[in-house]
Amino acid sequence: MKRSLVITTGIRSAADLEEKALALSRELNVPYIRREKKSLAAVREQGQADAILLVSQDKLSMVIDGKELFFHPGLAKLRIKEIQSGKTDQMIRAMNLKEGDSLLDCTLGLAADALVASYVVGPRGTVIGLEDAAPVAEIVRRGLQSYTGEKPELLNAMRRIQVVHTDHLTYLKNLPAGSFDVVYFDPMFRVAKEKSSSMAPLRPFANNSPLAKEAVAEAVRVARKRVVMKENRGSEEFQRLNFHRIQGGRYSPVAYGIIEKVVPCQ
């Protein structure tokens, strides 16, 4: 069941911050409640909401189940450091992603995979992330553009990611054939195994429908090189969706299904 939302600001909110909150309220069609001196619990109760989108000077966050959730590089930062030290990133290996490539991430989530990919493809490459859940898309879009305190190469990789709020099937259907080098799916954002995952509170706002065969077929049409899907190792989804080539780390609980495009001889 989808959870309900309200929007508010920090207690010490200037007029410009309130304007931002009102604009976001109109954009997302979510009620705005003026913060004044109310606690967040009082705001939530007044709005009869399950969660709050909190607009502050430095970020947009979601307060839900006693936690404040916002964009941060998280494990992507560690993965990029390992790539810099010469280690293999299994997702990048599965994608066979190179500098200058273009990637369409159809299940953006909190953008960890997109961030690693953006670092690898560099300034000559392209990473577009699709997110069906409007609150998640907005939190990540703003976070990617405003996050600070990291090295330039990481910040530049964040800034290059384009976030689109849409469902991936509609987006794929409207793309010409061969629009991207790689098309990527990570349905695990919707149905992760660990209930304690930091993403768990966001899932009620996400589309948790199984990945459709039609979406994979459209991805195959759109990809120039590969379609890649991340799933639990041994998942029946690989077979159902015709991902017959599987690879990943030997001891990893996840694996990557690959559909490689056959380039016709000239």
PDB file of C-alpha atoms in Angstrom:
ATOM      1  CA  MET A   1       0.000   0.000   0.000  1.00  0.00           C
ATOM      2  CA  LYS A   2       1.324   3.418  -0.969  1.00  0.00           C
ATOM      3  CA  ARG A   3       2.092   5.768   1.907  1.00  0.00           C
ATOM      4  CA  SER A   4       0.838   9.342   2.091  1.00  0.00           C
ATOM      5  CA  LEU A   5       3.117  12.380   2.137  1.00  0.00           C
ATOM      6  CA  VAL A   6       3.184  15.997   3.263  1.00  0.00           C
ATOM      7  CA  ILE A   7       5.836  18.645   2.637  1.00  0.00           C
ATOM      8  CA  THR A   8       7.300  21.042   5.182  1.00  0.00           C
ATOM      9  CA  THR A   9      10.513  22.945   5.942  1.00  0.00           C
ATOM     10  CA  GLY A  10      12.988  23.206   8.764  1.00  0.00           C
ATOM     11  CA  ILE A  11      11.908  25.225  11.802  1.00  0.00           C
ATOM     12  CA  ARG A  12      14.192  28.143  10.888  1.00  0.00           C
ATOM     13  CA  SER A  13      12.906  28.492   7.341  1.00  0.00           C
ATOM     14  CA  ALA A  14      13.466  31.669   5.359  1.00  0.00           C
ATOM     15  CA  ALA A  15      10.959  32.953   2.820  1.00  0.00           C
ATOM     16  CA  ASP A  16      12.933  31.515  -0.106  1.00  0.00           C
ATOM     17  CA  LEU A  17      12.900  28.061   1.491  1.00  0.00           C
ATOM     18  CA  GLU A  18       9.156  28.234   1.986  1.00  0.00           C
ATOM     19  CA  GLU A  19       8.782  29.176  -1.678  1.00  0.00           C
ATOM     20  CA  LYS A  20      10.821  26.126  -2.655  1.00  0.00           C
ATOM     21  CA  ALA A  21       8.594  23.926  -0.501  1.00  0.00           C
ATOM     22  CA  LEU A  22       5.437  25.424  -2.033  1.00  0.00           C
ATOM     23  CA  ALA A  23       6.804  24.916  -5.549  1.00  0.00           C
ATOM     24  CA  LEU A  24       7.612  21.291  -4.766  1.00  0.00           C
ATOM     25  CA  SER A  25       4.132  20.863  -3.284  1.00  0.00           C
ATOM     26  CA  ARG A  26       2.590  22.002  -6.554  1.00  0.00           C
ATOM     27  CA  GLU A  27       4.968  19.928  -8.655  1.00  0.00           C
ATOM     28  CA  LEU A  28       4.344  16.675  -6.785  1.00  0.00           C
ATOM     29  CA  ASN A  29       0.707  17.424  -5.889  1.00  0.00           C
ATOM     30  CA  VAL A  30       1.537  16.831  -2.219  1.00  0.00           C
ATOM     31  CA  PRO A  31       0.056  18.975   0.600  1.00  0.00           C
ATOM     32  CA  TYR A  32       2.293  21.643   2.140  1.00  0.00           C
ATOM     33  CA  ILE A  33       2.103  22.317   5.884  1.00  0.00           C
ATOM     34  CA  ARG A  34       3.781  25.393   7.300  1.00  0.00           C
ATOM     35  CA  ARG A  35       6.322  24.337   9.924  1.00  0.00           C
ATOM     36  CA  GLU A  36       6.281  27.345  12.264  1.00  0.00           C
ATOM     37  CA  LYS A  37       7.283  25.887  15.663  1.00  0.00           C
ATOM     38  CA  LYS A  38       5.623  22.496  15.216  1.00  0.00           C
ATOM     39  CA  SER A  39       7.544  19.272  15.700  1.00  0.00           C
ATOM     40  CA  LEU A  40       7.770  16.931  12.737  1.00  0.00           C
ATOM     41  CA  ALA A  41       5.486  14.527  14.570  1.00  0.00           C
ATOM     42  CA  ALA A  42       2.897  17.307  14.866  1.00  0.00           C
ATOM     43  CA  VAL A  43       3.256  18.118  11.157  1.00  0.00           C
ATOM     44  CA  ARG A  44       2.753  14.475  10.269  1.00  0.00           C
ATOM     45  CA  GLU A  45      -0.281  14.240  12.537  1.00  0.00           C
ATOM     46  CA  GLN A  46      -1.801  17.430  11.146  1.00  0.00           C
ATOM     47  CA  GLY A  47      -1.401  16.148   7.607  1.00  0.00           C
ATOM     48  CA  GLN A  48      -2.527  12.619   8.537  1.00  0.00           C
ATOM     49  CA  ALA A  49       0.515  11.426   6.636  1.00  0.00           C
ATOM     50  CA  ASP A  50       2.895   8.504   6.919  1.00  0.00           C
ATOM     51  CA  ALA A  51       5.979  10.453   5.832  1.00  0.00           C
ATOM     52  CA  ILE A  52       7.312  13.980   5.432  1.00  0.00           C
ATOM     53  CA  LEU A  53       9.349  15.513   2.634  1.00  0.00           C
ATOM     54  CA  LEU A  54      11.586  17.956   4.485  1.00  0.00           C
ATOM     55  CA  VAL A  55      12.948  20.901   2.513  1.00  0.00           C
ATOM     56  CA  SER A  56      16.103  22.368   4.057  1.00  0.00           C
ATOM     57  CA  GLN A  57      18.841  24.678   2.805  1.00  0.00           C
ATOM     58  CA  ASP A  58      21.290  21.927   1.896  1.00  0.00           C
ATOM     59  CA  LYS A  59      19.092  18.991   0.886  1.00  0.00           C
ATOM     60  CA  LEU A  60      15.693  17.408   0.392  1.00  0.00           C
ATOM     61  CA  SER A  61      15.020  14.472   2.663  1.00  0.00           C
ATOM     62  CA  MET A  62      12.239  12.120   3.680  1.00  0.00           C
ATOM     63  CA  VAL A  63      11.398  11.581   7.342  1.00  0.00           C
ATOM     64  CA  ILE A  64       9.702   8.242   7.794  1.00  0.00           C
ATOM     65  CA  ASP A  65       9.500   5.673  10.561  1.00  0.00           C
ATOM     66  CA  GLY A  66      11.773   7.795  12.728  1.00  0.00           C
ATOM     67  CA  LYS A  67      14.532   8.029  10.100  1.00  0.00           C
ATOM     68  CA  GLU A  68      15.674  10.874   7.870  1.00  0.00           C
ATOM     69  CA  LEU A  69      16.588   9.569   4.436  1.00  0.00           C
ATOM     70  CA  PHE A  70      18.463  11.617   1.844  1.00  0.00           C
ATOM     71  CA  PHE A  71      20.865  11.168  -1.043  1.00  0.00           C
ATOM     72  CA  HIS A  72      24.453  10.248  -0.200  1.00  0.00           C
ATOM     73  CA  PRO A  73      27.095   8.386  -2.220  1.00  0.00           C
ATOM     74  CA  GLY A  74      27.225   5.510   0.275  1.00  0.00           C
ATOM     75  CA  LEU A  75      28.722   2.303  -1.090  1.00  0.00           C
ATOM     76  CA  ALA A  76      29.183   3.881  -4.519  1.00  0.00           C
ATOM     77  CA  LYS A  77      32.050   5.920  -3.088  1.00  0.00           C
ATOM     78  CA  LEU A  78      33.774   2.764  -1.855  1.00  0.00           C
ATOM     79  CA  ARG A  79      33.204   0.986  -5.169  1.00  0.00           C
ATOM     80  CA  ILE A  80      34.750   3.898  -7.068  1.00  0.00           C
ATOM     81  CA  LYS A  81      37.786   3.824  -4.770  1.00  0.00           C
ATOM     82  CA  GLU A  82      38.191   0.118  -5.497  1.00  0.00           C
ATOM     83  CA  ILE A  83      37.976   0.752  -9.241  1.00  0.00           C
ATOM     84  CA  GLN A  84      40.659   3.428  -8.848  1.00  0.00           C
ATOM     85  CA  SER A  85      42.869   0.889  -7.088  1.00  0.00           C
ATOM     86  CA  GLY A  86      42.499  -1.570  -9.957  1.00  0.00           C
ATOM     87  CA  LYS A  87      39.861  -3.895  -8.496  1.00  0.00           C
ATOM     88  CA  THR A  88      37.004  -5.352 -10.542  1.00  0.00           C
ATOM     89  CA  ASP A  89      33.481  -4.021 -10.086  1.00  0.00           C
ATOM     90  CA  GLN A  90      31.149  -6.865 -11.023  1.00  0.00           C
ATOM     91  CA  MET A  91      28.403  -4.591 -12.342  1.00  0.00           C
ATOM     92  CA  ILE A  92      30.806  -2.679 -14.591  1.00  0.00           C
ATOM     93  CA  ARG A  93      32.276  -5.979 -15.776  1.00  0.00           C
ATOM     94  CA  ALA A  94      28.807  -7.329 -16.589  1.00  0.00           C
ATOM     95  CA  MET A  95      27.991  -4.166 -18.526  1.00  0.00           C
ATOM     96  CA  ASN A  96      31.405  -4.137 -20.201  1.00  0.00           C
ATOM     97  CA  LEU A  97      31.122  -0.406 -19.688  1.00  0.00           C
ATOM     98  CA  LYS A  98      33.829   1.807 -21.164  1.00  0.00           C
ATOM     99  CA  GLU A  99      34.744   5.485 -21.107  1.00  0.00           C
ATOM    100  CA  GLY A 100      32.430   7.399 -23.422  1.00  0.00           C
ATOM    101  CA  ASP A 101      29.620   4.814 -23.297  1.00  0.00           C
ATOM    102  CA  SER A 102      25.972   5.662 -22.687  1.00  0.00           C
ATOM    103  CA  LEU A 103      23.897   3.907 -20.016  1.00  0.00           C
ATOM    104  CA  LEU A 104      20.163   3.931 -19.347  1.00  0.00           C
ATOM    105  CA  ASP A 105      19.506   2.876 -15.746  1.00  0.00           C
ATOM    106  CA  CYS A 106      15.825   1.909 -15.743  1.00  0.00           C
ATOM    107  CA  THR A 107      15.532   1.470 -11.962  1.00  0.00           C
ATOM    108  CA  LEU A 108      17.520   4.344 -10.488  1.00  0.00           C
ATOM    109  CA  GLY A 109      16.601   4.002  -6.801  1.00  0.00           C
ATOM    110  CA  LEU A 110      19.162   5.941  -4.744  1.00  0.00           C
ATOM    111  CA  ALA A 111      21.530   6.100  -7.743  1.00  0.00           C
ATOM    112  CA  ALA A 112      24.426   4.051  -6.329  1.00  0.00           C
ATOM    113  CA  ASP A 113      24.866   2.003  -9.509  1.00  0.00           C
ATOM    114  CA  ALA A 114      24.329   5.047 -11.728  1.00  0.00           C
ATOM    115  CA  LEU A 115      27.028   6.939  -9.833  1.00  0.00           C
ATOM    116  CA  VAL A 116      29.596   4.174 -10.308  1.00  0.00           C
ATOM    117  CA  ALA A 117      28.671   3.985 -13.991  1.00  0.00           C
ATOM    118  CA  SER A 118      28.910   7.758 -14.414  1.00  0.00           C
ATOM    119  CA  TYR A 119      32.430   7.727 -12.982  1.00  0.00           C
ATOM    120  CA  VAL A 120      33.447   4.976 -15.421  1.00  0.00           C
ATOM    121  CA  VAL A 121      31.955   6.504 -18.594  1.00  0.00           C
ATOM    122  CA  GLY A 122      33.430   9.891 -17.721  1.00  0.00           C
ATOM    123  CA  PRO A 123      32.587  13.308 -19.165  1.00  0.00           C
ATOM    124  CA  ARG A 124      32.297  11.945 -22.708  1.00  0.00           C
ATOM    125  CA  GLY A 125      29.721   9.387 -21.604  1.00  0.00           C
ATOM    126  CA  THR A 126      26.053   9.612 -20.649  1.00  0.00           C
ATOM    127  CA  VAL A 127      24.065   8.181 -17.733  1.00  0.00           C
ATOM    128  CA  ILE A 128      20.298   8.655 -17.555  1.00  0.00           C
ATOM    129  CA  GLY A 129      18.418   7.239 -14.573  1.00  0.00           C
ATOM    130  CA  LEU A 130      14.683   6.532 -14.617  1.00  0.00           C
ATOM    131  CA  GLU A 131      12.703   6.506 -11.371  1.00  0.00           C
ATOM    132  CA  ASP A 132       8.979   5.798 -11.171  1.00  0.00           C
ATOM    133  CA  ALA A 133       8.524   7.079  -7.598  1.00  0.00           C
ATOM    134  CA  ALA A 134       8.280  10.874  -7.659  1.00  0.00           C
ATOM    135  CA  PRO A 135       9.579  11.481  -4.088  1.00  0.00           C
ATOM    136  CA  VAL A 136      12.590   9.235  -4.664  1.00  0.00           C
ATOM    137  CA  ALA A 137      13.326  10.845  -8.037  1.00  0.00           C
ATOM    138  CA  GLU A 138      13.175  14.334  -6.533  1.00  0.00           C
ATOM    139  CA  ILE A 139      15.355  13.496  -3.520  1.00  0.00           C
ATOM    140  CA  VAL A 140      17.992  11.897  -5.739  1.00  0.00           C
ATOM    141  CA  ARG A 141      17.861  14.561  -8.468  1.00  0.00           C
ATOM    142  CA  ARG A 142      18.420  17.362  -5.970  1.00  0.00           C
ATOM    143  CA  GLY A 143      21.018  15.400  -4.053  1.00  0.00           C
ATOM    144  CA  LEU A 144      23.097  14.649  -7.120  1.00  0.00           C
ATOM    145  CA  GLN A 145      23.217  18.348  -7.965  1.00  0.00           C
ATOM    146  CA  SER A 146      23.810  19.758  -4.473  1.00  0.00           C
ATOM    147  CA  TYR A 147      25.926  17.188  -2.590  1.00  0.00           C
ATOM    148  CA  THR A 148      29.299  18.579  -1.507  1.00  0.00           C
ATOM    149  CA  GLY A 149      32.364  17.591   0.462  1.00  0.00           C
ATOM    150  CA  GLU A 150      33.794  14.988  -1.917  1.00  0.00           C
ATOM    151  CA  LYS A 151      36.642  14.954  -4.418  1.00  0.00           C
ATOM    152  CA  PRO A 152      35.965  16.637  -7.780  1.00  0.00           C
ATOM    153  CA  GLU A 153      35.890  13.377  -9.740  1.00  0.00           C
ATOM    154  CA  LEU A 154      33.084  12.033  -7.550  1.00  0.00           C
ATOM    155  CA  LEU A 155      31.112  15.290  -7.568  1.00  0.00           C
ATOM    156  CA  ASN A 156      31.490  15.578 -11.338  1.00  0.00           C
ATOM    157  CA  ALA A 157      30.168  12.033 -11.744  1.00  0.00           C
ATOM    158  CA  MET A 158      27.126  12.994  -9.628  1.00  0.00           C
ATOM    159  CA  ARG A 159      26.429  16.150 -11.624  1.00  0.00           C
ATOM    160  CA  ARG A 160      26.503  14.290 -14.947  1.00  0.00           C
ATOM    161  CA  ILE A 161      23.654  11.916 -14.061  1.00  0.00           C
ATOM    162  CA  GLN A 162      20.317  12.926 -15.550  1.00  0.00           C
ATOM    163  CA  VAL A 163      17.277  11.882 -13.472  1.00  0.00           C
ATOM    164  CA  VAL A 164      13.927  11.366 -15.197  1.00  0.00           C
ATOM    165  CA  HIS A 165      10.730  10.702 -13.269  1.00  0.00           C
ATOM    166  CA  THR A 166       8.896   8.176 -15.438  1.00  0.00           C
ATOM    167  CA  ASP A 167       8.091   4.498 -15.717  1.00  0.00           C
ATOM    168  CA  HIS A 168      10.773   2.703 -17.687  1.00  0.00           C
ATOM    169  CA  LEU A 169       8.461   0.875 -20.108  1.00  0.00           C
ATOM    170  CA  THR A 170       6.905   4.102 -21.403  1.00  0.00           C
ATOM    171  CA  TYR A 171      10.334   5.703 -21.708  1.00  0.00           C
ATOM    172  CA  LEU A 172      11.820   2.716 -23.532  1.00  0.00           C
ATOM    173  CA  LYS A 173       8.918   2.543 -25.994  1.00  0.00           C
ATOM    174  CA  ASN A 174       9.532   6.142 -27.020  1.00  0.00           C
ATOM    175  CA  LEU A 175      13.248   5.686 -27.729  1.00  0.00           C
ATOM    176  CA  PRO A 176      14.672   4.947 -31.165  1.00  0.00           C
ATOM    177  CA  ALA A 177      16.445   1.615 -31.602  1.00  0.00           C
ATOM    178  CA  GLY A 178      20.093   1.645 -30.562  1.00  0.00           C
ATOM    179  CA  SER A 179      19.786   4.773 -28.391  1.00  0.00           C
ATOM    180  CA  PHE A 180      22.092   3.567 -25.596  1.00  0.00           C
ATOM    181  CA  ASP A 181      25.104   1.295 -25.368  1.00  0.00           C
ATOM    182  CA  VAL A 182      23.780  -0.446 -22.246  1.00  0.00           C
ATOM    183  CA  VAL A 183      20.339  -0.712 -20.638  1.00  0.00           C
ATOM    184  CA  TYR A 184      20.287  -1.772 -16.981  1.00  0.00           C
ATOM    185  CA  PHE A 185      17.654  -3.079 -14.561  1.00  0.00           C
ATOM    186  CA  ASP A 186      17.955  -3.565 -10.807  1.00  0.00           C
ATOM    187  CA  PRO A 187      14.519  -4.755  -9.608  1.00  0.00           C
ATOM    188  CA  MET A 188      16.137  -5.586  -6.246  1.00  0.00           C
ATOM    189  CA  PHE A 189      15.531  -1.998  -5.132  1.00  0.00           C
ATOM    190  CA  ARG A 190      11.866  -2.951  -5.030  1.00  0.00           C
ATOM    191  CA  VAL A 191      12.149  -6.282  -3.196  1.00  0.00           C
ATOM    192  CA  ALA A 192      15.468  -6.473  -1.325  1.00  0.00           C
ATOM    193  CA  LYS A 193      16.094  -9.457   0.910  1.00  0.00           C
ATOM    194  CA  GLU A 194      17.224  -7.546   3.992  1.00  0.00           C
ATOM    195  CA  LYS A 195      14.362  -5.817   5.753  1.00  0.00           C
ATOM    196  CA  SER A 196      16.916  -3.675   7.587  1.00  0.00           C
ATOM    197  CA  SER A 197      18.195  -2.220   4.331  1.00  0.00           C
ATOM    198  CA  SER A 198      18.601   1.560   4.375  1.00  0.00           C
ATOM    199  CA  MET A 199      16.314   1.684   1.342  1.00  0.00           C
ATOM    200  CA  ALA A 200      13.494  -0.286   2.996  1.00  0.00           C
ATOM    201  CA  PRO A 201      11.444   2.738   4.140  1.00  0.00           C
ATOM    202  CA  LEU A 202      11.416   4.081   0.562  1.00  0.00           C
ATOM    203  CA  ARG A 203       9.942   0.936  -0.960  1.00  0.00           C
ATOM    204  CA  PRO A 204       6.289   1.695  -0.170  1.00  0.00           C
ATOM    205  CA  PHE A 205       6.644   4.692  -2.521  1.00  0.00           C
ATOM    206  CA  ALA A 206       8.164   2.598  -5.299  1.00  0.00           C
ATOM    207  CA  ASN A 207       6.615   0.515  -8.039  1.00  0.00           C
ATOM    208  CA  ASN A 208       7.278  -3.059  -6.907  1.00  0.00           C
ATOM    209  CA  SER A 209       5.760  -4.801  -9.927  1.00  0.00           C
ATOM    210  CA  PRO A 210       7.891  -7.608 -11.393  1.00  0.00           C
ATOM    211  CA  LEU A 211      10.018  -6.663 -14.370  1.00  0.00           C
ATOM    212  CA  ALA A 212       7.931  -7.219 -17.500  1.00  0.00           C
ATOM    213  CA  LYS A 213       9.038  -9.279 -20.485  1.00  0.00           C
ATOM    214  CA  GLU A 214       7.899  -6.403 -22.682  1.00  0.00           C
ATOM    215  CA  ALA A 215      10.294  -4.050 -20.900  1.00  0.00           C
ATOM    216  CA  VAL A 216      13.203  -6.424 -21.503  1.00  0.00           C
ATOM    217  CA  ALA A 217      12.230  -6.761 -25.167  1.00  0.00           C
ATOM    218  CA  GLU A 218      12.172  -2.971 -25.521  1.00  0.00           C
ATOM    219  CA  ALA A 219      15.534  -2.749 -23.746  1.00  0.00           C
ATOM    220  CA  VAL A 220      17.013  -5.210 -26.248  1.00  0.00           C
ATOM    221  CA  ARG A 221      15.747  -2.998 -29.058  1.00  0.00           C
ATOM    222  CA  VAL A 222      17.163   0.167 -27.466  1.00  0.00           C
ATOM    223  CA  ALA A 223      20.579  -1.217 -26.442  1.00  0.00           C
ATOM    224  CA  ARG A 224      23.474  -1.199 -28.872  1.00  0.00           C
ATOM    225  CA  LYS A 225      25.679  -3.529 -26.818  1.00  0.00           C
ATOM    226  CA  ARG A 226      24.043  -5.172 -23.798  1.00  0.00           C
ATOM    227  CA  VAL A 227      21.033  -5.411 -21.539  1.00  0.00           C
ATOM    228  CA  VAL A 228      21.999  -6.233 -17.946  1.00  0.00           C
ATOM    229  CA  MET A 229      19.819  -7.202 -14.980  1.00  0.00           C
ATOM    230  CA  LYS A 230      20.887  -7.520 -11.348  1.00  0.00           C
ATOM    231  CA  GLU A 231      19.163 -10.229  -9.320  1.00  0.00           C
ATOM    232  CA  ASN A 232      19.674 -12.616  -6.430  1.00  0.00           C
ATOM    233  CA  ARG A 233      21.991 -15.430  -7.398  1.00  0.00           C
ATOM    234  CA  GLY A 234      19.911 -18.401  -8.519  1.00  0.00           C
ATOM    235  CA  SER A 235      16.796 -16.301  -9.112  1.00  0.00           C
ATOM    236  CA  GLU A 236      14.193 -17.756 -11.469  1.00  0.00           C
ATOM    237  CA  GLU A 237      13.812 -14.265 -12.942  1.00  0.00           C
ATOM    238  CA  PHE A 238      16.865 -14.838 -15.137  1.00  0.00           C
ATOM    239  CA  GLN A 239      15.177 -17.726 -16.913  1.00  0.00           C
ATOM    240  CA  ARG A 240      11.733 -16.085 -17.036  1.00  0.00           C
ATOM    241  CA  LEU A 241      13.159 -12.988 -18.715  1.00  0.00           C
ATOM    242  CA  ASN A 242      15.566 -14.876 -21.023  1.00  0.00           C
ATOM    243  CA  PHE A 243      18.826 -13.799 -19.405  1.00  0.00           C
ATOM    244  CA  HIS A 244      20.747 -16.981 -20.145  1.00  0.00           C
ATOM    245  CA  ARG A 245      24.244 -15.627 -19.552  1.00  0.00           C
ATOM    246  CA  ILE A 246      24.889 -15.073 -15.853  1.00  0.00           C
ATOM    247  CA  GLN A 247      28.024 -13.732 -14.189  1.00  0.00           C
ATOM    248  CA  GLY A 248      29.167 -12.197 -10.921  1.00  0.00           C
ATOM    249  CA  GLY A 249      31.525 -12.616  -8.014  1.00  0.00           C
ATOM    250  CA  ARG A 250      32.012 -16.181  -6.826  1.00  0.00           C
ATOM    251  CA  TYR A 251      30.874 -15.476  -3.265  1.00  0.00           C
ATOM    252  CA  SER A 252      28.427 -12.658  -3.976  1.00  0.00           C
ATOM    253  CA  PRO A 253      24.729 -13.191  -3.144  1.00  0.00           C
ATOM    254  CA  VAL A 254      23.794 -11.314  -6.324  1.00  0.00           C
ATOM    255  CA  ALA A 255      24.498 -11.978  -9.974  1.00  0.00           C
ATOM    256  CA  TYR A 256      24.066 -10.202 -13.300  1.00  0.00           C
ATOM    257  CA  GLY A 257      22.127 -11.505 -16.259  1.00  0.00           C
ATOM    258  CA  ILE A 258      23.389 -10.382 -19.650  1.00  0.00           C
ATOM    259  CA  ILE A 259      21.739 -10.218 -23.064  1.00  0.00           C
ATOM    260  CA  GLU A 260      24.430  -9.308 -25.544  1.00  0.00           C
ATOM    261  CA  LYS A 261      23.505  -7.748 -28.837  1.00  0.00           C
ATOM    262  CA  VAL A 262      24.894  -9.415 -31.921  1.00  0.00           C
ATOM    263  CA  VAL A 263      26.346  -6.750 -34.189  1.00  0.00           C
ATOM    264  CA  PRO A 264      25.810  -7.717 -37.844  1.00  0.00           C
ATOM    265  CA  CYS A 265      28.898  -7.960 -40.005  1.00  0.00           C
ATOM    266  CA  GLN A 266      29.377  -5.064 -42.381  1.00  0.00           C
TER     267      GLN A 266
END
